[in-house]
mmCIF file of C-alpha atoms and ligand atoms in Angstrom:
data_model
loop_
_atom_site.group_PDB
_atom_site.id
_atom_site.type_symbol
_atom_site.label_atom_id
_atom_site.label_comp_id
_atom_site.label_asym_id
_atom_site.label_seq_id
_atom_site.Cartn_x
_atom_site.Cartn_y
_atom_site.Cartn_z
ATOM 1 C CA MET O 16 95.884 66.165 121.936
ATOM 2 C CA PRO O 17 98.619 67.725 119.763
ATOM 3 C CA GLN O 18 97.550 70.655 117.618
ATOM 4 C CA ARG O 19 97.686 70.479 113.833
ATOM 5 C CA LEU O 20 100.562 72.379 112.259
ATOM 6 C CA VAL O 21 99.217 75.385 110.337
ATOM 7 C CA ARG O 22 100.596 78.274 108.351
ATOM 8 C CA ALA O 23 99.042 81.727 108.139
ATOM 9 C CA ILE O 24 100.251 84.459 105.805
ATOM 10 C CA TYR O 25 98.829 87.953 105.860
ATOM 11 C CA ALA O 26 99.672 91.344 104.396
ATOM 12 C CA SER O 27 98.878 94.721 105.922
ATOM 13 C CA ARG O 28 99.628 98.405 105.413
ATOM 14 C CA THR O 29 101.691 100.395 107.855
ATOM 15 C CA ALA O 30 99.715 102.876 109.958
ATOM 16 C CA PRO O 31 100.247 106.603 109.393
ATOM 17 C CA GLY O 32 103.312 107.705 111.337
ATOM 18 C CA PHE O 33 104.882 104.254 111.337
ATOM 19 C CA GLY O 34 108.682 104.390 111.121
ATOM 20 C CA LEU O 35 111.534 101.962 110.657
ATOM 21 C CA SER O 36 112.589 102.572 114.272
ATOM 22 C CA MET O 37 109.421 100.751 115.415
ATOM 23 C CA ILE O 38 110.467 97.468 113.791
ATOM 24 C CA GLU O 39 112.845 96.501 116.602
ATOM 25 C CA GLY O 40 110.036 96.722 119.188
ATOM 26 C CA ILE O 41 107.763 94.564 117.038
ATOM 27 C CA LEU O 42 110.467 91.967 116.470
ATOM 28 C CA SER O 43 111.545 91.666 120.090
ATOM 29 C CA SER O 44 107.937 91.308 121.216
ATOM 30 C CA ALA O 45 107.195 88.812 118.414
ATOM 31 C CA ARG O 46 110.257 86.698 119.171
ATOM 32 C CA ARG O 47 109.523 86.612 122.889
ATOM 33 C CA HIS O 48 105.900 85.537 122.466
ATOM 34 C CA ASN O 49 106.522 83.192 119.540
ATOM 35 C CA SER O 50 109.339 81.314 121.309
ATOM 36 C CA VAL O 51 107.022 80.559 124.208
ATOM 37 C CA ALA O 52 104.233 79.429 121.837
ATOM 38 C CA ASP O 53 106.607 77.469 119.541
ATOM 39 C CA VAL O 54 105.562 79.642 116.618
ATOM 40 C CA THR O 55 108.058 80.390 113.856
ATOM 41 C CA GLY O 56 107.912 82.626 110.820
ATOM 42 C CA LEU O 57 109.191 85.409 108.673
ATOM 43 C CA LEU O 58 108.310 89.094 108.511
ATOM 44 C CA THR O 59 109.165 91.437 105.711
ATOM 45 C CA PHE O 60 108.533 95.141 105.576
ATOM 46 C CA SER O 61 108.712 97.979 103.100
ATOM 47 C CA SER O 62 107.860 101.593 103.837
ATOM 48 C CA GLU O 63 104.184 100.891 103.190
ATOM 49 C CA TYR O 64 103.495 97.195 103.724
ATOM 50 C CA PHE O 65 104.078 94.204 105.976
ATOM 51 C CA LEU O 66 104.016 90.610 104.792
ATOM 52 C CA GLN O 67 104.287 87.948 107.481
ATOM 53 C CA CYS O 68 104.100 84.186 107.818
ATOM 54 C CA LEU O 69 103.257 82.511 111.126
ATOM 55 C CA GLU O 70 103.540 78.743 111.493
ATOM 56 C CA GLY O 71 102.923 76.509 114.457
ATOM 57 C CA GLY O 72 100.073 74.843 116.331
ATOM 58 C CA ARG O 73 96.635 75.981 115.184
ATOM 59 C CA ALA O 74 95.537 77.538 118.492
ATOM 60 C CA ALA O 75 98.826 79.395 118.980
ATOM 61 C CA VAL O 76 98.877 80.771 115.419
ATOM 62 C CA ASN O 77 95.217 81.815 115.655
ATOM 63 C CA GLU O 78 95.752 83.571 118.975
ATOM 64 C CA ILE O 79 98.853 85.443 117.804
ATOM 65 C CA TYR O 80 97.256 86.416 114.504
ATOM 66 C CA ALA O 81 94.193 87.767 116.345
ATOM 67 C CA ARG O 82 96.482 89.887 118.563
ATOM 68 C CA ILE O 83 98.452 91.158 115.570
ATOM 69 C CA CYS O 84 95.195 92.199 113.858
ATOM 70 C CA ARG O 85 94.373 94.459 116.824
ATOM 71 C CA ASP O 86 97.777 96.199 116.687
ATOM 72 C CA ASP O 87 97.411 99.823 115.660
ATOM 73 C CA ARG O 88 100.920 100.033 114.177
ATOM 74 C CA HIS O 89 99.414 98.626 110.989
ATOM 75 C CA GLN O 90 96.009 98.482 109.318
ATOM 76 C CA ASP O 91 93.805 96.448 106.968
ATOM 77 C CA PRO O 92 95.393 93.042 107.619
ATOM 78 C CA GLN O 93 94.386 90.631 104.877
ATOM 79 C CA LEU O 94 94.764 86.916 105.317
ATOM 80 C CA LEU O 95 96.327 85.609 102.090
ATOM 81 C CA LEU O 96 96.817 81.979 103.105
ATOM 82 C CA TYR O 97 95.716 79.721 105.943
ATOM 83 C CA GLU O 98 96.490 76.038 105.611
ATOM 84 C CA GLU O 99 97.518 72.907 107.422
ATOM 85 C CA CYS O 100 101.077 72.135 106.453
ATOM 86 C CA ALA O 101 103.312 69.076 106.497
ATOM 87 C CA GLU O 102 106.389 71.027 107.534
ATOM 88 C CA ARG O 103 107.454 74.501 108.545
ATOM 89 C CA SER O 104 109.172 76.717 105.980
ATOM 90 C CA PHE O 105 110.822 79.025 108.542
ATOM 91 C CA SER O 106 111.490 76.675 111.425
ATOM 92 C CA GLN O 107 114.836 78.279 112.311
ATOM 93 C CA TRP O 108 113.350 81.656 113.307
ATOM 94 C CA SER O 109 110.938 82.614 116.074
ATOM 95 C CA MET O 110 110.489 85.567 113.716
ATOM 96 C CA GLY O 111 113.008 86.086 110.932
ATOM 97 C CA TYR O 112 113.138 89.524 109.396
ATOM 98 C CA VAL O 113 113.947 90.743 105.911
ATOM 99 C CA GLY O 114 114.111 94.496 105.441
ATOM 100 C CA GLU O 115 113.355 96.650 102.460
ATOM 101 C CA THR O 116 116.849 96.589 101.016
ATOM 102 C CA ALA O 117 116.586 92.844 100.321
ATOM 103 C CA LEU O 118 113.323 93.331 98.411
ATOM 104 C CA ALA O 119 114.885 93.532 94.951
ATOM 105 C CA SER O 120 112.404 94.403 92.221
ATOM 106 C CA GLU O 121 113.507 91.303 90.283
ATOM 107 C CA THR O 122 112.490 89.079 93.200
ATOM 108 C CA ILE O 123 109.163 90.875 93.569
ATOM 109 C CA ARG O 124 108.463 90.535 89.829
ATOM 110 C CA ARG O 125 109.026 86.776 89.996
ATOM 111 C CA PHE O 126 105.970 86.440 92.228
ATOM 112 C CA SER O 127 103.826 89.454 91.270
ATOM 113 C CA ALA O 128 102.253 91.068 88.235
ATOM 114 C CA GLY O 129 104.505 94.123 88.726
ATOM 115 C CA SER O 130 107.779 95.033 90.379
ATOM 116 C CA ARG O 131 106.301 97.093 93.254
ATOM 117 C CA PHE O 132 105.996 95.426 96.633
ATOM 118 C CA GLN O 133 102.213 95.358 97.155
ATOM 119 C CA PRO O 134 101.683 92.109 99.053
ATOM 120 C CA THR O 135 97.963 92.694 99.613
ATOM 121 C CA HIS O 136 97.621 91.924 95.877
ATOM 122 C CA LEU O 137 99.380 88.556 96.135
ATOM 123 C CA GLY O 138 97.717 85.175 96.151
ATOM 124 C CA GLY O 139 98.590 82.820 98.979
ATOM 125 C CA ALA O 140 100.905 80.541 96.997
ATOM 126 C CA ALA O 141 102.805 83.504 95.545
ATOM 127 C CA ALA O 142 103.120 85.103 98.990
ATOM 128 C CA LEU O 143 104.617 81.902 100.420
ATOM 129 C CA ALA O 144 106.980 81.519 97.454
ATOM 130 C CA LEU O 145 108.123 85.143 97.819
ATOM 131 C CA LEU O 146 108.800 84.709 101.542
ATOM 132 C CA GLU O 147 110.699 81.472 100.891
ATOM 133 C CA ALA O 148 112.804 83.268 98.262
ATOM 134 C CA LEU O 149 113.551 86.017 100.793
ATOM 135 C CA ALA O 150 114.535 83.606 103.558
ATOM 136 C CA GLY O 151 118.119 83.546 102.269
ATOM 137 C CA SER O 152 118.383 87.234 103.182
ATOM 138 C CA VAL O 153 117.489 86.859 106.873
ATOM 139 C CA LYS O 154 120.345 88.230 108.966
ATOM 140 C CA THR O 155 119.233 87.686 112.554
ATOM 141 C CA SER O 156 117.423 84.866 114.282
HETATM 142 P P1 FAD W 222 105.014 94.005 124.611
HETATM 143 O O1 FAD W 222 105.676 92.911 123.861
HETATM 144 O O2 FAD W 222 105.401 94.179 126.036
HETATM 145 O O3 FAD W 222 105.228 95.409 123.832
HETATM 146 C C1 FAD W 222 106.504 95.760 123.379
HETATM 147 C C2 FAD W 222 106.515 97.207 122.989
HETATM 148 O O4 FAD W 222 105.600 97.443 121.926
HETATM 149 C C3 FAD W 222 106.124 98.145 124.122
HETATM 150 O O5 FAD W 222 106.991 99.241 124.075
HETATM 151 C C4 FAD W 222 104.705 98.564 123.774
HETATM 152 O O6 FAD W 222 104.428 99.883 124.167
HETATM 153 C C5 FAD W 222 104.704 98.468 122.278
HETATM 154 N N1 FAD W 222 103.394 98.101 121.781
HETATM 155 C C6 FAD W 222 102.734 96.959 122.067
HETATM 156 N N2 FAD W 222 101.554 96.939 121.408
HETATM 157 C C7 FAD W 222 101.501 98.108 120.730
HETATM 158 C C8 FAD W 222 100.544 98.696 119.872
HETATM 159 N N3 FAD W 222 99.398 98.051 119.598
HETATM 160 N N4 FAD W 222 100.800 99.898 119.328
HETATM 161 C C9 FAD W 222 101.942 100.559 119.603
HETATM 162 N N5 FAD W 222 102.903 100.060 120.413
HETATM 163 C C10 FAD W 222 102.673 98.866 120.963
HETATM 164 N N6 FAD W 222 103.383 89.635 118.271
HETATM 165 C C11 FAD W 222 103.626 88.327 118.438
HETATM 166 O O7 FAD W 222 103.440 87.817 119.536
HETATM 167 N N7 FAD W 222 104.106 87.559 117.411
HETATM 168 C C12 FAD W 222 104.325 88.067 116.160
HETATM 169 O O8 FAD W 222 104.784 87.340 115.283
HETATM 170 C C13 FAD W 222 104.043 89.442 115.950
HETATM 171 N N8 FAD W 222 104.219 90.002 114.745
HETATM 172 C C14 FAD W 222 103.833 91.294 114.546
HETATM 173 C C15 FAD W 222 103.908 91.848 113.257
HETATM 174 C C16 FAD W 222 103.482 93.136 113.028
HETATM 175 C C17 FAD W 222 103.546 93.699 111.637
HETATM 176 C C18 FAD W 222 103.008 93.923 114.088
HETATM 177 C C19 FAD W 222 102.563 95.336 113.846
HETATM 178 C C20 FAD W 222 102.943 93.405 115.363
HETATM 179 C C21 FAD W 222 103.360 92.101 115.614
HETATM 180 N N9 FAD W 222 103.307 91.544 116.884
HETATM 181 C C22 FAD W 222 103.573 90.216 117.063
HETATM 182 C C23 FAD W 222 102.998 92.356 118.072
HETATM 183 C C24 FAD W 222 101.569 92.166 118.510
HETATM 184 O O9 FAD W 222 100.708 92.843 117.640
HETATM 185 C C25 FAD W 222 101.371 92.738 119.916
HETATM 186 O O10 FAD W 222 101.742 94.093 119.956
HETATM 187 C C26 FAD W 222 102.222 92.014 120.928
HETATM 188 O O11 FAD W 222 102.087 90.624 120.772
HETATM 189 C C27 FAD W 222 101.752 92.481 122.313
HETATM 190 O O12 FAD W 222 102.616 91.935 123.218
HETATM 191 P P2 FAD W 222 102.659 92.533 124.711
HETATM 192 O O13 FAD W 222 101.263 92.929 125.114
HETATM 193 O O14 FAD W 222 103.381 91.543 125.544
HETATM 194 O O15 FAD W 222 103.444 93.872 124.535
#
């Protein structure tokens, strides 16, 4: 039986010692696994935080999210949104990536109470809207 299409959005803090150079490893691993599982999404990162959306079949999203939660490159993952969805928002990317430089304070302020990127403070709808606004800045597939 086909799985329901779901979307999960979480935010987490980078682990001590995490550096920008580690992003490439995360992305190549994410894209490899997600392509196989037909999971798509978007990841954004600032020096302190990750915000990521995963969308795909329920079992695949749950399994990948559980693995991500065990990853010691970040900490305190907080699920901001988990919902069945009618369509994917980031269907073109096995994992799109938007780096810190695209996180303009104006964009952050549109969806937050302040202009600092602190995604663990976002509600689910605001987190999705922020990621959708950032999608125009994705450079690689
Ligand atoms: P590989 O893909 O073979 O690992 C690739 C490289 O990463 C290797 O050099 C390995 O040493 C290193 N590595 C793997 N796990 C860790 C770790 N826990 N700590 C330090 N280095 C490590 N995975 C997905 O499948 N889909 C995603 O969308 C996804 N998004 C992620 C987002 C974030 C913010 C983070 C931190 C991780 C994400 N991951 C994602 C990675 C996931 O957490 C697992 O690390 C990965 O799925 C494990 O795959 P693998 O065992 O095949 O390792």
